[in-house]
XYZ file of C-alpha atoms in Angstrom:
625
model
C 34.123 -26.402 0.325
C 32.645 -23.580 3.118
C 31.923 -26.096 5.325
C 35.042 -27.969 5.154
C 36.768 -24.679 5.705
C 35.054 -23.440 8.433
C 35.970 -27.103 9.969
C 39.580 -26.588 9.712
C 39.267 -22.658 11.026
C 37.130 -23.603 14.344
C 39.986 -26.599 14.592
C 42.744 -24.311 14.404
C 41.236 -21.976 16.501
C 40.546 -24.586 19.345
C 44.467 -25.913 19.114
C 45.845 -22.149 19.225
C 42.610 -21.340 22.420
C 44.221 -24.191 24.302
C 47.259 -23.348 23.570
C 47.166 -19.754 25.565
C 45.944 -20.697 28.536
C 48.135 -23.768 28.367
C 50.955 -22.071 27.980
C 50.614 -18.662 29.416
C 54.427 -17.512 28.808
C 54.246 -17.724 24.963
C 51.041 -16.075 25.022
C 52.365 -13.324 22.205
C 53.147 -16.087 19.923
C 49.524 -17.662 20.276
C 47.371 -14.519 20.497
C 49.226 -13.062 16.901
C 48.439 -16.911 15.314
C 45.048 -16.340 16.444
C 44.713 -12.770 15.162
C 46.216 -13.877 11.776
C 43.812 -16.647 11.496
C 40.604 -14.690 12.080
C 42.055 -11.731 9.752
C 42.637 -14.769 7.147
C 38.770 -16.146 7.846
C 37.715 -12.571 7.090
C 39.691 -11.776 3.914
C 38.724 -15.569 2.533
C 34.958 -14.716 3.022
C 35.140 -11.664 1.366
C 37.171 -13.248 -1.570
C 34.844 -16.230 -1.713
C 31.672 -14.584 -1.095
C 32.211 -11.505 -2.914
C 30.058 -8.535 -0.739
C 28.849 -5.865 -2.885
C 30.875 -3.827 -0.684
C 34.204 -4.838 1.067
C 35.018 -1.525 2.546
C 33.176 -2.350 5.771
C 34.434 -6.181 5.923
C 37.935 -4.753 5.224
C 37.413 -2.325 8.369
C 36.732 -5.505 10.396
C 39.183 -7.055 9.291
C 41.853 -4.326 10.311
C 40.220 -3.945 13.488
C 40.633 -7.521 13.845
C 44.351 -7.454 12.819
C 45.051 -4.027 15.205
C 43.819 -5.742 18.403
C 46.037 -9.024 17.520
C 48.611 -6.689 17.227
C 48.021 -5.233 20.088
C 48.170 -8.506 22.222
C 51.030 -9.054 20.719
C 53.230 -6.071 21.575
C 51.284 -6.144 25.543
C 52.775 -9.293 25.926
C 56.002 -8.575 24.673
C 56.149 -5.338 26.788
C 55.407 -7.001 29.669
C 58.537 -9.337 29.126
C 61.057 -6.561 28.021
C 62.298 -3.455 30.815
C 64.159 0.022 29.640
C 62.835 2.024 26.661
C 62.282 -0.915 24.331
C 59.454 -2.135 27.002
C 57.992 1.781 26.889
C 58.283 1.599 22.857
C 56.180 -1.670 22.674
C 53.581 -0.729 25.218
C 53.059 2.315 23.155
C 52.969 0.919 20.275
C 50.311 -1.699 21.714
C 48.165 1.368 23.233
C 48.078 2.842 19.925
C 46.925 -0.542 18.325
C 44.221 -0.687 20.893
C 43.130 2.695 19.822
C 42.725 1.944 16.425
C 41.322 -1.086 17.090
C 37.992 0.248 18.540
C 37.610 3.296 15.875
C 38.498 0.747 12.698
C 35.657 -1.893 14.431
C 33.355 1.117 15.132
C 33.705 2.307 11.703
C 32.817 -1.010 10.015
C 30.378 -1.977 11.657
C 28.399 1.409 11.077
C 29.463 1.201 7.773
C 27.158 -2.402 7.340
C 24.487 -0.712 9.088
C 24.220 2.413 6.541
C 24.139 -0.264 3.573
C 21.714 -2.387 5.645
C 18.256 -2.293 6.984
C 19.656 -1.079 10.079
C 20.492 2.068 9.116
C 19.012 3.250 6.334
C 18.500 7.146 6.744
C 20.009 9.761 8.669
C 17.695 9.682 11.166
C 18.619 6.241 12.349
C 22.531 6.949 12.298
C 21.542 9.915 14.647
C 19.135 7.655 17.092
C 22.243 5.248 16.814
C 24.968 8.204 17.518
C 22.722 9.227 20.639
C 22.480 5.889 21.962
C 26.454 5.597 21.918
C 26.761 8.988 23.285
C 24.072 8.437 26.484
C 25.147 4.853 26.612
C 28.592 6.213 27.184
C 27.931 8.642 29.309
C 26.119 6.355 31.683
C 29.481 3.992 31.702
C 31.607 7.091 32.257
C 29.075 8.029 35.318
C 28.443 5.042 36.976
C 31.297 2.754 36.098
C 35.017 4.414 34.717
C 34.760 7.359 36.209
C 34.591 6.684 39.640
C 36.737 3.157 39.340
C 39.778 5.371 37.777
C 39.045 8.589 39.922
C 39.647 6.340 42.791
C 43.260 4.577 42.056
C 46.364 6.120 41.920
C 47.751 5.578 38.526
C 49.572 8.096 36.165
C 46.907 10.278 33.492
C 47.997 7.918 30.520
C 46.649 4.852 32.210
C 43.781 6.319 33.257
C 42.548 7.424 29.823
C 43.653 4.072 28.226
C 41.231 2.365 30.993
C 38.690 4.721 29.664
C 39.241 3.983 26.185
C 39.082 0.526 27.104
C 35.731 0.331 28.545
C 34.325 3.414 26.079
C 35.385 1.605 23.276
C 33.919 -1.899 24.150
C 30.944 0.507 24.964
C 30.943 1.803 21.340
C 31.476 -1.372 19.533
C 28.630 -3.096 21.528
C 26.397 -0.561 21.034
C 26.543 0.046 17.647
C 26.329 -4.016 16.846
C 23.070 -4.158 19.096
C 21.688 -1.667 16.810
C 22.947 -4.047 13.669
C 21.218 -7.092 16.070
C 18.032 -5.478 16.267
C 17.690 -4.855 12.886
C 18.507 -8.581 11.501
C 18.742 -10.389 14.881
C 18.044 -13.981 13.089
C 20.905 -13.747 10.844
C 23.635 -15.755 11.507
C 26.304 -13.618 10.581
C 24.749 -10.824 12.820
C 24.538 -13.131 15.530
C 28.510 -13.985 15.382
C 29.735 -10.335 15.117
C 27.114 -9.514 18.062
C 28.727 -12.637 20.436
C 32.345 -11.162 19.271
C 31.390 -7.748 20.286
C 30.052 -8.762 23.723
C 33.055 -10.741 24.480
C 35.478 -7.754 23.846
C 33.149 -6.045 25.682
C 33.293 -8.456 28.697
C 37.139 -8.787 28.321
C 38.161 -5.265 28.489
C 35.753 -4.257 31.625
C 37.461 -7.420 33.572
C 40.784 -6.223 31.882
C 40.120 -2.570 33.661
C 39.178 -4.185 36.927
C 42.198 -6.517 36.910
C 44.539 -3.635 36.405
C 42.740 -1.200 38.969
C 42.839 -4.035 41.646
C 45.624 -7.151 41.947
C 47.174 -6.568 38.562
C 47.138 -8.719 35.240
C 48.834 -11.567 34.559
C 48.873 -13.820 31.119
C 46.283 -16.901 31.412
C 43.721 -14.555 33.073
C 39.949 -15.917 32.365
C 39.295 -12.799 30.610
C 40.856 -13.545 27.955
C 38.477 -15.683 27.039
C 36.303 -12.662 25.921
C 38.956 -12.081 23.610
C 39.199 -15.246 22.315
C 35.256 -15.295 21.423
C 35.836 -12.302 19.383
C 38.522 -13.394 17.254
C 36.416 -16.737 16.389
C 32.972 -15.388 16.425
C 34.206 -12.428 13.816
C 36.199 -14.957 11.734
C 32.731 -17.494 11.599
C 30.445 -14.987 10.472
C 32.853 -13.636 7.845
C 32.939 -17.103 6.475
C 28.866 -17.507 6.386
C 27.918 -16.653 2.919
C 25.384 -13.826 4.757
C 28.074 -11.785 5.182
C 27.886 -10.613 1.454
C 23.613 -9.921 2.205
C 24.827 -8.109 5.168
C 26.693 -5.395 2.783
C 23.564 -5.295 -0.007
C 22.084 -2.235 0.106
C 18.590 -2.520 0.890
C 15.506 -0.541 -0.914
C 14.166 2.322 1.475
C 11.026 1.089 3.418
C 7.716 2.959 3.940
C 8.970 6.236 5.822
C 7.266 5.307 9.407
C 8.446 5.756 12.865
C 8.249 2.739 15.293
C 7.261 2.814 18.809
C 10.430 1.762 19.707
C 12.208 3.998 18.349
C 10.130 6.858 20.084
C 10.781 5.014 23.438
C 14.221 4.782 22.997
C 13.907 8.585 22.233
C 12.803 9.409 25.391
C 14.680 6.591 27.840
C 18.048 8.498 26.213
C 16.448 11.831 26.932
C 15.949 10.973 30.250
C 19.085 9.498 31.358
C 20.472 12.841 31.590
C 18.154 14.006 34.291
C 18.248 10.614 35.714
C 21.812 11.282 36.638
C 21.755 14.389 37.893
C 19.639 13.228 40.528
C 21.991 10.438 41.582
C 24.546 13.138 41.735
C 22.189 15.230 43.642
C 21.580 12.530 46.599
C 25.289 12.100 46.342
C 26.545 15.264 46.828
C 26.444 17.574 50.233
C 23.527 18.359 51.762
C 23.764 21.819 51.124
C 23.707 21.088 47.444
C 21.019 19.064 47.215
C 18.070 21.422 46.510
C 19.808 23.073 43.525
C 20.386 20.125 42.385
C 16.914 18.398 42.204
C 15.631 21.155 40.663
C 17.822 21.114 38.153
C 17.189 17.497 37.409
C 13.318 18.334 37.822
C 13.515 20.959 35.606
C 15.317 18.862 32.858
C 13.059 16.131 33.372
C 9.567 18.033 32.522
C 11.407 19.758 29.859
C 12.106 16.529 28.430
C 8.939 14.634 29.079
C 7.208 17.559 27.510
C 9.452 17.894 24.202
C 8.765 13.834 23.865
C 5.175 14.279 24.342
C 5.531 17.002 21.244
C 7.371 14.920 19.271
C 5.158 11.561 19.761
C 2.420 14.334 18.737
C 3.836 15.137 15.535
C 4.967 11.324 15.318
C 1.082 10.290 15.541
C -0.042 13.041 13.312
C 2.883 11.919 10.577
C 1.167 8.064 10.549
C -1.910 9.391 10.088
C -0.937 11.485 6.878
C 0.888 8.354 6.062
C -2.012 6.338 6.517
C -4.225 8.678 4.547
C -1.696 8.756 1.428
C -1.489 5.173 1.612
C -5.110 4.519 1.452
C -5.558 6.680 -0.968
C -3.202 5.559 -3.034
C -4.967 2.379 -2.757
C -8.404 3.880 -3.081
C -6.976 5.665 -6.420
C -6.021 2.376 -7.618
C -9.135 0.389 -6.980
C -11.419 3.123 -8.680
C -8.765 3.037 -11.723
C -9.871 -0.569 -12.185
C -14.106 -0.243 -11.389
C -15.725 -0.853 -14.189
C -19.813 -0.878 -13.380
C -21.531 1.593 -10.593
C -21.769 -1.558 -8.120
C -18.149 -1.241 -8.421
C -17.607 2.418 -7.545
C -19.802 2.180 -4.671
C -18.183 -1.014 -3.025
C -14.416 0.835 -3.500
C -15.984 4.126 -2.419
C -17.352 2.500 0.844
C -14.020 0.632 1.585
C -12.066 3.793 1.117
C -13.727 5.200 3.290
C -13.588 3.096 6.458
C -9.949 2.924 5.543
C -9.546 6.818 6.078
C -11.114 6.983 9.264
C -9.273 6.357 11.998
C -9.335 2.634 13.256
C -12.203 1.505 15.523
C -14.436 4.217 14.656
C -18.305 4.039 15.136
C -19.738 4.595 11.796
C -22.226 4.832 8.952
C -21.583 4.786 5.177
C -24.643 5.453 2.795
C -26.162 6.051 -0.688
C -29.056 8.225 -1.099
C -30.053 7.622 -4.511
C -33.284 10.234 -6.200
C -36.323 8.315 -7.239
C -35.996 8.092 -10.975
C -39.754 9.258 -13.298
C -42.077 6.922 -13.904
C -42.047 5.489 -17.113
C -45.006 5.442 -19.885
C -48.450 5.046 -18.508
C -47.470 5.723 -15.209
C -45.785 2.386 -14.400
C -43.264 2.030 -11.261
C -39.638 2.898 -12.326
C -37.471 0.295 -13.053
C -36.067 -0.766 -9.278
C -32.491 -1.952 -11.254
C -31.759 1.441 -12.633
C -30.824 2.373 -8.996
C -29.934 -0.652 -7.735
C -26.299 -0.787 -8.118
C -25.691 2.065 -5.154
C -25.986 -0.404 -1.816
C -26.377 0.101 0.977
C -29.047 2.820 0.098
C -32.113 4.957 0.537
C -34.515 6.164 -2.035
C -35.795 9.725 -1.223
C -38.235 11.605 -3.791
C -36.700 14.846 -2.286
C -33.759 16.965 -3.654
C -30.424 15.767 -1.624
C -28.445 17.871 0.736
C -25.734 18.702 -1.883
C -24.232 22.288 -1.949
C -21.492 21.538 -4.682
C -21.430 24.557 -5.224
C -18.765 26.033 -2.424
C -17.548 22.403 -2.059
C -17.989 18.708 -2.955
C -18.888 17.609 1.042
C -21.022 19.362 3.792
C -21.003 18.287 6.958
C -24.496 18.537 8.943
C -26.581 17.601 11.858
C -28.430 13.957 10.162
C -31.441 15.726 12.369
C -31.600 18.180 9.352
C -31.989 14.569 6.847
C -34.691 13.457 5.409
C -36.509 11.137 7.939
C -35.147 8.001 6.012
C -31.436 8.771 6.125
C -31.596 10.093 9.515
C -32.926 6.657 10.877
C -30.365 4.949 8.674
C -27.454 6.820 9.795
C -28.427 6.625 13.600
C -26.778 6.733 15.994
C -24.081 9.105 14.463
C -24.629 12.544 15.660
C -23.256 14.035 12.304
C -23.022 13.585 8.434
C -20.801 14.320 6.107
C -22.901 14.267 2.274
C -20.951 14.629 -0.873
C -22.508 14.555 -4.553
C -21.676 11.719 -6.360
C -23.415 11.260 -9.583
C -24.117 13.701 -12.217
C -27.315 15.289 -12.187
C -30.403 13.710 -12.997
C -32.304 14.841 -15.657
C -35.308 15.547 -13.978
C -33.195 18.302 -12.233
C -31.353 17.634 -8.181
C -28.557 15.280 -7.483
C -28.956 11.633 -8.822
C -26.748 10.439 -5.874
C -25.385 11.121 -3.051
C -22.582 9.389 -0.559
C -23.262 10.054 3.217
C -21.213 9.179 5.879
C -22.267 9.238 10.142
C -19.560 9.947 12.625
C -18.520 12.467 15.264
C -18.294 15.657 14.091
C -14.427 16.081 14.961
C -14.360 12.290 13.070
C -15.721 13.496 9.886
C -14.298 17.427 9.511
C -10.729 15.436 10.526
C -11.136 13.401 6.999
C -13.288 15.829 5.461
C -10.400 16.513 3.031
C -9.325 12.993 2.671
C -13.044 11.704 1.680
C -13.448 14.572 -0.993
C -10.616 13.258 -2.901
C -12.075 9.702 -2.906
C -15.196 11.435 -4.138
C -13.466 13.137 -6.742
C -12.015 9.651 -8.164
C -15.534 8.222 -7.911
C -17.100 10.855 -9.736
C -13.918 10.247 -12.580
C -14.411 6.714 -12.260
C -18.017 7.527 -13.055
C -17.478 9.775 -16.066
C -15.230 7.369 -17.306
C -17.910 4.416 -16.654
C -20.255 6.699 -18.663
C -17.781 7.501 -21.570
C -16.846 3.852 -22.038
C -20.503 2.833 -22.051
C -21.369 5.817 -24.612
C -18.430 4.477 -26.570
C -19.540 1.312 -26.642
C -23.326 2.482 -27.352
C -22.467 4.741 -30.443
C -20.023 1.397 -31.751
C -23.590 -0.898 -31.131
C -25.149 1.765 -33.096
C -22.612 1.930 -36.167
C -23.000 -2.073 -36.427
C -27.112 -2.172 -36.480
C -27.166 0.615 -38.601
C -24.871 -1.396 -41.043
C -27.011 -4.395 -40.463
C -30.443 -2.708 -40.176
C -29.449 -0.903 -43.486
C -29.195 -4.100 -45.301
C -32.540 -5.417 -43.602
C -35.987 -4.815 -44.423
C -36.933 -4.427 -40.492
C -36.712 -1.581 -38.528
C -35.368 -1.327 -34.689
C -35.734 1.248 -31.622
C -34.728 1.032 -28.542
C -36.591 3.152 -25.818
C -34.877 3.413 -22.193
C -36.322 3.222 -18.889
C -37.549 7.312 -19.138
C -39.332 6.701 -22.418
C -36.856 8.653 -24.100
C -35.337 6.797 -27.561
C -31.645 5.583 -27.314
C -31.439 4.146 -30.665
C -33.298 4.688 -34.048
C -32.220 2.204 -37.349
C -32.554 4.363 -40.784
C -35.699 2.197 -42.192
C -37.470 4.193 -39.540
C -38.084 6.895 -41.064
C -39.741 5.113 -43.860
C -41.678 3.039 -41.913
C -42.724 6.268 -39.391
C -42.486 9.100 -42.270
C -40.565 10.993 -39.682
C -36.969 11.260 -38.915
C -36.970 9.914 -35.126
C -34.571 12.004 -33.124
C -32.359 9.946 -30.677
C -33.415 11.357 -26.636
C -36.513 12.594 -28.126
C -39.563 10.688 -26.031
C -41.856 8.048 -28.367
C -44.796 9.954 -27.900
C -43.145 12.479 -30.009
C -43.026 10.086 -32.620
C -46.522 8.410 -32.423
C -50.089 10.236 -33.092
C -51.860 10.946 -29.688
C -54.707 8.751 -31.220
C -52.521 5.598 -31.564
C -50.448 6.161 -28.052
C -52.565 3.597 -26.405
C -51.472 0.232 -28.271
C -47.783 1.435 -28.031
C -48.277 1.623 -23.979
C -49.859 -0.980 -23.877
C -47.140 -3.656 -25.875
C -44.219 -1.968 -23.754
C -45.967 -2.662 -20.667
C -46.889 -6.166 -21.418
C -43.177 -6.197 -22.571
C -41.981 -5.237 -19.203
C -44.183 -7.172 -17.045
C -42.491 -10.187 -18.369
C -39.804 -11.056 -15.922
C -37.907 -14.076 -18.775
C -36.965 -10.933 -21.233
C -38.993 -12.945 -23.854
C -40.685 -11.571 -26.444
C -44.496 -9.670 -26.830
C -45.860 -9.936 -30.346
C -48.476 -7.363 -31.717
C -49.602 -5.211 -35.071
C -49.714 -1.590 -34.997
C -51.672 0.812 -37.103
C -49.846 4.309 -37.222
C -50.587 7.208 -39.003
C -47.953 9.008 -40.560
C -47.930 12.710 -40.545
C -49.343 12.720 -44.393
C -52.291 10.871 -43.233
C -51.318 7.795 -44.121
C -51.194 4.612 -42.328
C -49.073 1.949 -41.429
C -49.683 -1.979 -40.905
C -46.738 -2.974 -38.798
C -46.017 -6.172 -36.834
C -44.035 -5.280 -33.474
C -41.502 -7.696 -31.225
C -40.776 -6.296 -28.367
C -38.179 -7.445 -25.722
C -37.475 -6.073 -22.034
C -33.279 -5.457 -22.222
C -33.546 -3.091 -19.755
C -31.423 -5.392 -17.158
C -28.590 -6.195 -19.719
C -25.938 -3.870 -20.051
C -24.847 -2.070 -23.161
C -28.366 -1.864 -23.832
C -30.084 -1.079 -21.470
C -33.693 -0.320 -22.414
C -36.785 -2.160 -24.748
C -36.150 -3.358 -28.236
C -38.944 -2.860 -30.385
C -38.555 -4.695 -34.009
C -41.097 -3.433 -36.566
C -42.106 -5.316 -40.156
C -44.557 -2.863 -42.719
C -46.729 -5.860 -43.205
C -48.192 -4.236 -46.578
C -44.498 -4.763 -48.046
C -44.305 -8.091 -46.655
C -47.695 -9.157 -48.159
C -46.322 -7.452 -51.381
C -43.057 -9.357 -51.061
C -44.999 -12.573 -50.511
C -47.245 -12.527 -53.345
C -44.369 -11.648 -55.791
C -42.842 -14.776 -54.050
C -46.191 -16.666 -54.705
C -46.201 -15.761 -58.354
C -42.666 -16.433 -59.126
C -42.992 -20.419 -57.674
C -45.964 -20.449 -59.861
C -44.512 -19.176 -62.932
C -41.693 -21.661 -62.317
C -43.953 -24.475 -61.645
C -44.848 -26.978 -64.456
C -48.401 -25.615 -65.156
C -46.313 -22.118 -65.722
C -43.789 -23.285 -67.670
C -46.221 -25.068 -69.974
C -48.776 -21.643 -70.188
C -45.255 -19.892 -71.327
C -44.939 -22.250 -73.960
C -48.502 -22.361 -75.196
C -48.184 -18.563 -75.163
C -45.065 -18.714 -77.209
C -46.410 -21.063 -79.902
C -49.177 -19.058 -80.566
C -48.067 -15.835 -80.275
């Protein structure tokens, strides 16, 4: 159905186009069919399409409708003398009038619902374009062309408005075009405008020079507008045109800063073609005043593309911290942290600058019998440097300091080279040994680094969250791994502790304290819980237990001495789970080998009693009891 009616519209509007320039002396007649028809096109698109709003299609519409009645009552004018003719050329001057404010007024009435326009600021870039665009027209073009013909006051300002208000239309649907310039009802309003356009400046010339006469080629212009305005009413874009769209990221273009300062400068740039233009004697006064206005202007642009730069950056830094935010929200191991952490923080810098990002992580303690720490439990921070030194942190004033990197240790100074500067900011919590556990440093320029100083603290901030939350959830989990062995390990007659990387005990089952005679406190170190004299064989099955890189098993028997001065007979397991998370240390499984020979032989006796030799020694005992 739309395309078979925009067939019969661009027919009838080729029969009627024809028709004017065929017949020049019934010109009203054809000119109000053709502004009827385009009105029509218009009011069916907006019934058949249905635009969120009409308002502004109903503008263009009457717009539309004016200027047809406007022909209309020229040509008749033109045909009829005495007061009647005055009457109808009045009336057709008034059409014309209220043809360019109703088209004005729709068309900025799209652009406010539209991408176009969506702010104030962009109806007042629009507003200033109009008003220099115009005043540029009025300088170079109507002004002198009307100031130069003798022609009553009236005509002269209808010329005006006639070229003004093509002007105004034009400009304000290039601003609509540059917005949306691929869609196709944009693209048909834009051809209509330019054709009014083009018809009323060769309208103006026509009537300052030879005179018009019906059949003139301008006309054409008008013609284009009535059919370009009536096909892009009958796309079915024209209801997207009138959506309102959802307000962008609040950014200023390039473009729109240049166009800032072209307008700006157009007013000095015509005050020096006055200047040349006018008498000698006049001249100096009046290139310095264009001068003047010229610096003034280049120098208010340069402040504004100042605060312009410095508004994307703060955009750019909320954004990517919005994003680093995010990303941290969702980390859910160290390795984690650190990768977001580093991201964020080439994001905040500004682009294409020459830097450094790095972890200095404190050498954990040894662990039982002097053995190297375990190279995992610090792994996770990359890239990094392990330094057996306290780290530059003063978290005490604030979370960053920025310093020379030839004030680093040796390690992170090479690392960090060529950078001139630091910045260091506390990450983890502190180690137990005492100092910083780790540390984020990042090499730039000094003006670099105290530029995002404030930026990077926040990211820090969310790490070190991130990191307490890390921490909680894995303590969580811990104490909910603890609830279920000491449910199973209650039921069992083994007993299990765990003992992390810093000797220290994470986990204790209750049979412990039978086995051990001692209530083993959980942090407490497992020399605490063993006699000096038997420390050896315990050192020496969790080093064989860690020197296994499968995470498989080490067998061995213990003989402990309780604090009563008793002893113990246990048989050990113990695996290396130091890698695997959630535990995170060595599992030691103990059996009292006294009650398990005790167990066994009660085992032993009952199969015997049960056997047939039993059975029959219960019987003989029976019978002769």
């Amino acid at each position: 159905m739309p395309r078979r009616v925009l067939t019969g519209y661009l027919a009838v509007q080729a029969v009627l186009g024809v028709a004017v320039f065929w017949a020049p002396d019934a010109a009203a007649v054809w000119w109000g069919a053709i502004g009827v028809v385009s009105v029509a096109a218009v009011g069916w698109g907006i019934h058949r399409h249905r635009p969120p709003r009409r308002f502004p299609w109903l503008l263009l519409a009457g717009g539309a409708g004016a200027l047809a009645v406007g022909d209309v009552h020229y040509e008749l004018s033109r045909r009829t003398t005495g007061a009647a003719g005055d009457a109808l050329s009045l009336i057709a001057d008034a059409a014309y009038l209220a043809t360019f404010g109703l088209l004005a007024a729709g068309v900025l009435s799209l652009t406010r619902t539209t991408v176009a326009l969506r702010d104030r600021s962009a109806l007042l870039d629009t507003l200033v374009l109009v008003v220099v665009t115009g005043l540029v027209t009025w300088t170079l073009v109507v002004g002198p062309a009307v100031t130069d013909v003798d022609l009553p006051a009236v005509e002269k300002a209808l010329l005006a408005v006639h070229g003004l208000g093509g002007v105004l239309v034009v400009v304000v649907m290039l601003r609509l075009a540059a917005a949306a310039w691929r869609d196709p009802t944009v693209i048909g309003l834009a051809v209509g405008a330019a054709g009014m356009l083009a018809a009323d400046v060769w309208y103006a010339a026509a009537e300052l020079n030879a005179g018009w006469q019906p059949g003139h080629p301008a006309e054409l212009g008008w013609y284009v507008f009535y059919v370009s305005w009536g096909v892009a009413a009958l796309h079915p874009n024209m209801a997207r045109l009138a959506t309102r769209s959802d307000r962008g990221p609040d950014d200023v273009a390039a473009m729109r800063v240049g166009l800032l300062t072209i307008t700006c400068l157009t007013v000095p740039f015509l005050l020096v073609i006055q200047a040349f233009a006018a008498e000698p004697a006049e001249l100096p006064d009046g290139l310095v005043t264009a001068a003047a206005a010229g610096l003034t202007t280049m120098l208010a642009v340069t402040r504004v593309v100042d605060s312009v730069t410095g508004h994307r950056a703060a955009v750019h830094r909320e954004r990517s911290l919005r994003r680093a935010g995010t990303r941290l929200l969702s980390a859910t191991t160290i390795a984690q942290v650190a990768e977001m952490v580093r991201r964020s923080v080439g994001e905040l810098l500004p682009a294409g600058t020459d830097h450094q990002v790095l972890f200095a992580v404190r050498r954990p303690v040894a662990g039982a019998g002097g053995e190297p720490p375990d190279p995992e439990s610090v792994a996770d921070w990359q890239p990094q440097v392990v330094v057996d030194d306290p780290l530059p942190v003063d978290a005490a004033r604030r979370r960053t300091r920025i310093m020379p990197i030839r004030l680093l240790h040796p390690d992170l100074a090479d690392r960090l080279a060529p950078a001139p500067a630091a910045l260091v900011a506390g990450l983890a919590a502190p180690a137990p040994s005492g100092g910083t556990g780790t540390a984020l440093l990042v090499g730039a320029a000094d003006g670099v680094l105290a530029a995002s100083r404030d930026a990077i603290e926040v990211v820090v901030a969310q790490a070190a969250l991130a990191l307490h939350r890390i921490a909680a959830t894995e303590e969580a989990a811990r104490r909910d791994r603890d609830r279920y062995l000491n449910l199973v390990a209650g039921t069992a007659g083994d007993a299990v502790v765990i003992v992390g990387a810093d000797d220290r005990i994470r986990y204790a089952s209750p049979p412990c304290s039978r086995l051990f005679g001692v209530e083993p406190a959980v942090l407490a170190d497992w020399r605490d819980l063993v006699h000096p004299a038997d420390q050896a064989q315990v050192s020496r099955t969790l080093g064989a237990a860690g020197d296994r890189d499968d995470g498989s098993a080490v067998g061995d028997q213990w003989v402990l001495r309780r604090p009563d001065g008793s002893h113990v007979l246990l048989e050990v397991r113990c695996r290396d789970l130091r890698r695997v998370p959630g535990v995170r240390g060595l599992v030691l499984t103990f059996s009292d080998l006294a009650d398990q020979r005790r167990r066994d032989s009660e085992l032993a006796l009952r199969r015997i009693d049960r056997s047939a030799p039993g059975q029959n020694r219960r019987s003989l005992r029976r019978r002769f009891r």
